[in-house]
mmCIF file of C-alpha atoms in Angstrom:
data_model
loop_
_atom_site.group_PDB
_atom_site.id
_atom_site.type_symbol
_atom_site.label_atom_id
_atom_site.label_comp_id
_atom_site.label_asym_id
_atom_site.label_seq_id
_atom_site.Cartn_x
_atom_site.Cartn_y
_atom_site.Cartn_z
ATOM 1 C CA GLN A 1 106.970 49.834 6.557
ATOM 2 C CA LYS A 2 108.362 52.305 9.073
ATOM 3 C CA GLU A 3 112.134 52.629 9.032
ATOM 4 C CA VAL A 4 112.438 52.326 12.808
ATOM 5 C CA GLU A 5 109.719 50.598 14.802
ATOM 6 C CA GLN A 6 109.104 50.457 18.506
ATOM 7 C CA ASN A 7 106.195 49.232 20.574
ATOM 8 C CA SER A 8 104.526 52.384 21.806
ATOM 9 C CA GLY A 9 103.580 50.818 25.119
ATOM 10 C CA PRO A 10 102.832 51.774 27.698
ATOM 11 C CA LEU A 11 105.137 49.261 29.306
ATOM 12 C CA SER A 12 104.759 48.911 33.060
ATOM 13 C CA VAL A 13 107.209 47.112 35.319
ATOM 14 C CA PRO A 14 107.491 46.959 39.092
ATOM 15 C CA GLU A 15 110.343 48.693 40.839
ATOM 16 C CA GLY A 16 113.449 46.518 40.896
ATOM 17 C CA ALA A 17 112.470 44.506 37.821
ATOM 18 C CA ILE A 18 114.177 44.413 34.426
ATOM 19 C CA ALA A 19 112.579 46.569 31.757
ATOM 20 C CA SER A 20 113.113 45.384 28.191
ATOM 21 C CA LEU A 21 112.624 47.815 25.323
ATOM 22 C CA ASN A 22 112.786 46.688 21.717
ATOM 23 C CA CYS A 23 113.427 48.305 18.367
ATOM 24 C CA THR A 24 113.563 46.973 14.818
ATOM 25 C CA TYR A 25 114.882 48.771 11.761
ATOM 26 C CA SER A 26 114.402 48.224 8.061
ATOM 27 C CA ASP A 27 117.680 49.251 6.437
ATOM 28 C CA ARG A 28 120.361 46.554 6.579
ATOM 29 C CA GLY A 29 123.011 49.178 5.872
ATOM 30 C CA SER A 30 122.399 50.982 9.152
ATOM 31 C CA GLN A 31 125.610 51.388 11.095
ATOM 32 C CA SER A 32 124.985 52.951 14.487
ATOM 33 C CA PHE A 33 122.220 52.774 17.017
ATOM 34 C CA PHE A 34 121.223 54.988 19.882
ATOM 35 C CA TRP A 35 118.840 55.042 22.793
ATOM 36 C CA TYR A 36 117.454 58.314 24.080
ATOM 37 C CA ARG A 37 115.411 58.890 27.212
ATOM 38 C CA GLN A 38 112.783 61.620 27.173
ATOM 39 C CA TYR A 39 110.902 62.770 30.221
ATOM 40 C CA SER A 40 107.515 64.340 29.612
ATOM 41 C CA GLY A 41 107.906 67.862 28.261
ATOM 42 C CA LYS A 42 111.698 67.616 28.189
ATOM 43 C CA SER A 43 114.259 67.068 25.465
ATOM 44 C CA PRO A 44 115.659 63.680 24.449
ATOM 45 C CA GLU A 45 118.810 62.698 26.339
ATOM 46 C CA LEU A 46 121.335 60.266 24.873
ATOM 47 C CA ILE A 47 121.828 57.326 27.238
ATOM 48 C CA MET A 48 123.407 54.591 25.108
ATOM 49 C CA SER A 49 125.063 54.136 21.757
ATOM 50 C CA ILE A 50 126.027 50.806 20.181
ATOM 51 C CA TYR A 51 127.940 50.198 16.989
ATOM 52 C CA SER A 52 128.711 46.459 16.804
ATOM 53 C CA ASN A 53 126.841 43.228 17.372
ATOM 54 C CA GLY A 54 126.534 42.053 20.939
ATOM 55 C CA ASP A 55 125.955 43.694 24.270
ATOM 56 C CA LYS A 56 127.153 46.985 25.674
ATOM 57 C CA GLU A 57 126.713 47.705 29.348
ATOM 58 C CA ASP A 58 126.714 51.028 31.138
ATOM 59 C CA GLY A 59 125.623 50.921 34.746
ATOM 60 C CA ARG A 60 122.070 49.602 34.919
ATOM 61 C CA PHE A 61 121.645 49.909 31.155
ATOM 62 C CA THR A 62 122.526 47.253 28.572
ATOM 63 C CA ALA A 63 122.103 47.768 24.861
ATOM 64 C CA GLN A 64 121.937 44.693 22.639
ATOM 65 C CA LEU A 65 122.421 44.709 18.886
ATOM 66 C CA ASN A 66 121.726 41.949 16.373
ATOM 67 C CA LYS A 67 122.344 43.240 12.865
ATOM 68 C CA ALA A 68 121.358 39.948 11.209
ATOM 69 C CA SER A 69 117.903 40.232 12.752
ATOM 70 C CA GLN A 70 117.864 44.040 12.432
ATOM 71 C CA TYR A 71 117.029 44.320 16.086
ATOM 72 C CA VAL A 72 118.298 46.490 18.909
ATOM 73 C CA SER A 73 117.136 46.429 22.495
ATOM 74 C CA LEU A 74 117.662 48.250 25.763
ATOM 75 C CA LEU A 75 117.546 46.500 29.111
ATOM 76 C CA ILE A 76 117.188 48.470 32.305
ATOM 77 C CA ARG A 77 118.093 46.462 35.390
ATOM 78 C CA ASP A 78 116.817 47.274 38.862
ATOM 79 C CA SER A 79 114.254 49.663 37.391
ATOM 80 C CA GLN A 80 113.498 52.751 39.448
ATOM 81 C CA PRO A 81 110.482 55.081 39.339
ATOM 82 C CA SER A 82 112.875 57.744 38.020
ATOM 83 C CA ASP A 83 113.323 55.577 34.910
ATOM 84 C CA SER A 84 109.694 56.284 33.973
ATOM 85 C CA ALA A 85 109.985 58.077 30.638
ATOM 86 C CA THR A 86 109.645 57.567 26.912
ATOM 87 C CA TYR A 87 112.592 55.761 25.333
ATOM 88 C CA LEU A 88 113.445 56.594 21.740
ATOM 89 C CA CYS A 89 115.437 54.316 19.475
ATOM 90 C CA ALA A 90 117.468 56.087 16.792
ATOM 91 C CA VAL A 91 119.312 54.566 13.850
ATOM 92 C CA ARG A 92 122.056 56.140 11.824
ATOM 93 C CA ASN A 93 121.156 56.311 8.183
ATOM 94 C CA PRO A 94 123.445 54.441 5.823
ATOM 95 C CA THR A 95 126.643 55.951 4.572
ATOM 96 C CA GLY A 96 126.008 58.751 2.142
ATOM 97 C CA SER A 97 122.861 60.003 3.809
ATOM 98 C CA ALA A 98 123.368 63.344 5.505
ATOM 99 C CA ARG A 99 120.106 63.106 7.361
ATOM 100 C CA GLN A 100 122.003 61.266 10.091
ATOM 101 C CA LEU A 101 119.410 59.747 12.385
ATOM 102 C CA THR A 102 115.929 58.278 12.047
ATOM 103 C CA PHE A 103 113.957 58.034 15.265
ATOM 104 C CA GLY A 104 111.327 55.553 16.313
ATOM 105 C CA SER A 105 108.131 56.851 17.834
ATOM 106 C CA GLY A 106 109.204 55.773 21.321
ATOM 107 C CA THR A 107 108.125 53.365 24.046
ATOM 108 C CA GLN A 108 106.569 54.799 27.176
ATOM 109 C CA LEU A 109 107.896 53.074 30.296
ATOM 110 C CA THR A 110 106.291 53.309 33.709
ATOM 111 C CA VAL A 111 108.073 51.864 36.741
ATOM 112 C CA LEU A 112 105.612 51.218 39.530
ATOM 113 C CA PRO A 113 106.793 51.793 43.127
ATOM 114 C CA GLU B 1 129.195 73.534 30.275
ATOM 115 C CA ALA B 2 128.660 71.858 26.903
ATOM 116 C CA GLN B 3 125.156 72.598 25.762
ATOM 117 C CA VAL B 4 122.662 73.453 23.088
ATOM 118 C CA THR B 5 120.507 76.461 23.877
ATOM 119 C CA GLN B 6 117.245 77.559 22.303
ATOM 120 C CA ASN B 7 115.227 80.722 22.636
ATOM 121 C CA PRO B 8 112.483 81.381 23.313
ATOM 122 C CA ARG B 9 111.376 78.350 25.316
ATOM 123 C CA TYR B 10 107.710 79.183 24.930
ATOM 124 C CA LEU B 11 106.032 81.270 22.275
ATOM 125 C CA ILE B 12 102.425 82.062 21.470
ATOM 126 C CA THR B 13 101.888 83.930 18.247
ATOM 127 C CA VAL B 14 99.257 84.635 15.613
ATOM 128 C CA THR B 15 98.934 83.330 12.105
ATOM 129 C CA GLY B 16 101.180 85.096 9.634
ATOM 130 C CA LYS B 17 103.478 86.894 12.061
ATOM 131 C CA LYS B 18 107.065 86.067 11.216
ATOM 132 C CA LEU B 19 109.137 84.555 13.983
ATOM 133 C CA THR B 20 112.623 83.191 14.582
ATOM 134 C CA VAL B 21 113.683 80.538 17.047
ATOM 135 C CA THR B 22 117.371 80.719 17.829
ATOM 136 C CA CYS B 23 119.667 77.768 18.440
ATOM 137 C CA SER B 24 123.262 77.891 19.582
ATOM 138 C CA GLN B 25 125.806 75.240 20.559
ATOM 139 C CA ASN B 26 129.170 75.666 22.273
ATOM 140 C CA MET B 27 130.693 72.293 21.373
ATOM 141 C CA ASN B 28 132.142 73.254 17.993
ATOM 142 C CA HIS B 29 129.875 70.692 16.352
ATOM 143 C CA GLU B 30 129.764 70.463 12.581
ATOM 144 C CA TYR B 31 126.223 69.133 12.303
ATOM 145 C CA MET B 32 123.046 70.840 13.472
ATOM 146 C CA SER B 33 119.433 69.955 12.965
ATOM 147 C CA TRP B 34 115.888 71.039 13.723
ATOM 148 C CA TYR B 35 113.106 68.641 14.681
ATOM 149 C CA ARG B 36 109.476 68.984 15.523
ATOM 150 C CA GLN B 37 107.717 66.593 17.819
ATOM 151 C CA ASP B 38 103.996 65.985 17.707
ATOM 152 C CA PRO B 39 101.895 63.434 19.628
ATOM 153 C CA GLY B 40 101.744 60.142 17.751
ATOM 154 C CA LEU B 41 104.168 61.317 15.055
ATOM 155 C CA GLY B 42 107.445 61.249 16.955
ATOM 156 C CA LEU B 43 110.456 63.354 16.057
ATOM 157 C CA ARG B 44 110.511 64.579 12.501
ATOM 158 C CA GLN B 45 113.444 66.380 10.981
ATOM 159 C CA ILE B 46 112.768 69.793 9.465
ATOM 160 C CA TYR B 47 116.180 70.946 8.227
ATOM 161 C CA TYR B 48 119.774 70.093 8.884
ATOM 162 C CA SER B 49 123.180 71.605 8.284
ATOM 163 C CA MET B 50 126.451 69.813 7.715
ATOM 164 C CA ASN B 51 128.525 72.969 8.152
ATOM 165 C CA VAL B 52 128.520 76.732 7.666
ATOM 166 C CA GLU B 53 126.491 77.739 4.613
ATOM 167 C CA VAL B 54 125.499 74.092 3.988
ATOM 168 C CA THR B 55 121.855 73.312 4.721
ATOM 169 C CA ASP B 56 119.349 70.801 3.391
ATOM 170 C CA LYS B 57 115.761 69.733 3.807
ATOM 171 C CA GLY B 58 114.667 67.021 6.174
ATOM 172 C CA ASP B 59 111.322 65.244 6.177
ATOM 173 C CA VAL B 60 108.996 68.194 6.823
ATOM 174 C CA PRO B 61 110.612 71.418 5.530
ATOM 175 C CA GLU B 62 107.489 73.163 4.203
ATOM 176 C CA GLY B 63 106.860 76.505 5.883
ATOM 177 C CA TYR B 64 110.311 76.754 7.452
ATOM 178 C CA LYS B 65 113.620 78.358 6.597
ATOM 179 C CA VAL B 66 117.045 78.063 8.159
ATOM 180 C CA SER B 67 120.450 79.632 7.818
ATOM 181 C CA ARG B 68 123.925 78.715 9.038
ATOM 182 C CA LYS B 69 126.135 81.776 8.833
ATOM 183 C CA GLU B 70 128.192 80.838 11.880
ATOM 184 C CA LYS B 71 129.162 77.392 13.054
ATOM 185 C CA ARG B 72 127.556 77.775 16.469
ATOM 186 C CA ASN B 73 124.178 79.179 15.396
ATOM 187 C CA PHE B 74 121.334 77.626 13.438
ATOM 188 C CA PRO B 75 118.143 79.710 13.616
ATOM 189 C CA LEU B 76 114.759 78.398 12.499
ATOM 190 C CA ILE B 77 112.559 80.916 10.712
ATOM 191 C CA LEU B 78 108.814 80.722 10.210
ATOM 192 C CA GLU B 79 107.992 83.487 7.769
ATOM 193 C CA SER B 80 104.216 83.053 7.889
ATOM 194 C CA PRO B 81 103.307 80.696 10.723
ATOM 195 C CA SER B 82 100.099 78.702 10.530
ATOM 196 C CA PRO B 83 98.217 76.756 13.229
ATOM 197 C CA ASN B 84 99.520 73.426 11.867
ATOM 198 C CA GLN B 85 102.996 74.542 12.921
ATOM 199 C CA THR B 86 101.945 74.447 16.554
ATOM 200 C CA SER B 87 104.404 71.945 17.971
ATOM 201 C CA LEU B 88 107.374 71.271 20.220
ATOM 202 C CA TYR B 89 110.610 72.122 18.439
ATOM 203 C CA PHE B 90 114.063 70.796 19.215
ATOM 204 C CA CYS B 91 117.441 71.852 17.947
ATOM 205 C CA ALA B 92 120.212 69.249 18.046
ATOM 206 C CA SER B 93 123.899 69.115 17.232
ATOM 207 C CA SER B 94 126.513 66.425 16.787
ATOM 208 C CA PRO B 95 130.240 66.397 16.033
ATOM 209 C CA GLY B 96 129.591 65.090 12.513
ATOM 210 C CA LEU B 97 133.010 63.489 12.407
ATOM 211 C CA GLY B 98 134.849 60.795 14.320
ATOM 212 C CA SER B 99 133.633 57.761 16.239
ATOM 213 C CA LYS B 100 130.997 59.773 18.095
ATOM 214 C CA GLY B 101 130.111 61.871 15.095
ATOM 215 C CA TYR B 102 126.489 60.831 15.013
ATOM 216 C CA GLU B 103 125.693 61.249 18.702
ATOM 217 C CA GLN B 104 123.189 64.081 18.717
ATOM 218 C CA TYR B 105 122.644 66.363 21.681
ATOM 219 C CA PHE B 106 119.383 68.210 22.018
ATOM 220 C CA GLY B 107 118.440 71.663 23.179
ATOM 221 C CA PRO B 108 115.703 72.145 25.812
ATOM 222 C CA GLY B 109 112.940 72.661 23.280
ATOM 223 C CA THR B 110 110.647 75.486 22.196
ATOM 224 C CA ARG B 111 106.926 75.070 22.596
ATOM 225 C CA LEU B 112 105.235 77.077 19.861
ATOM 226 C CA THR B 113 101.530 77.816 19.657
ATOM 227 C CA VAL B 114 100.122 79.532 16.570
ATOM 228 C CA THR B 115 96.557 80.838 16.910
#
């Protein structure tokens, strides 16, 4: 079982819709969770971090964390064509591991004008 | 401007010719790391460093070396590159401490082709 799993997509949504990206992780001891956006040929860019159960909102982005279900999601409201990118979920490894983050393989999002 | 820089951005080389990819950060971060990214395989960690003179292997360290003699620099060395090391390489850094200690920031990437 992969440590961090994401649907690879592609996920297509119309402009103005809500895009929902999901991520599950295997280690119950994981503490911190991150969403990165990566445009084709570019480097990953940190867009959200979440550390406790519940929702965290930042502009059009909302991260949701449910540690009991080992599930983290990213919602993008009012999706724009400029949101078209691959979204990477990253999970902090449990305390004591210096490797820091494990990344999922990413979900490719396309927002259709 | 806070940033992670990498050089070169693009490199085409031949099998066996030693090369170094430099990485530098100006954020006084404790933690630095190298990743490679390949289609269908995602980001895989090569090496990481918790601080000066402290380095350790990640998931795919074979064929690579690193050093951390200064806090800001973390070069990646390929002593005898092979075609299977053709990839997109990213350097990343994070504070390593504090509430945002694990938030990693990435350099622009180095696209390496080994023929």
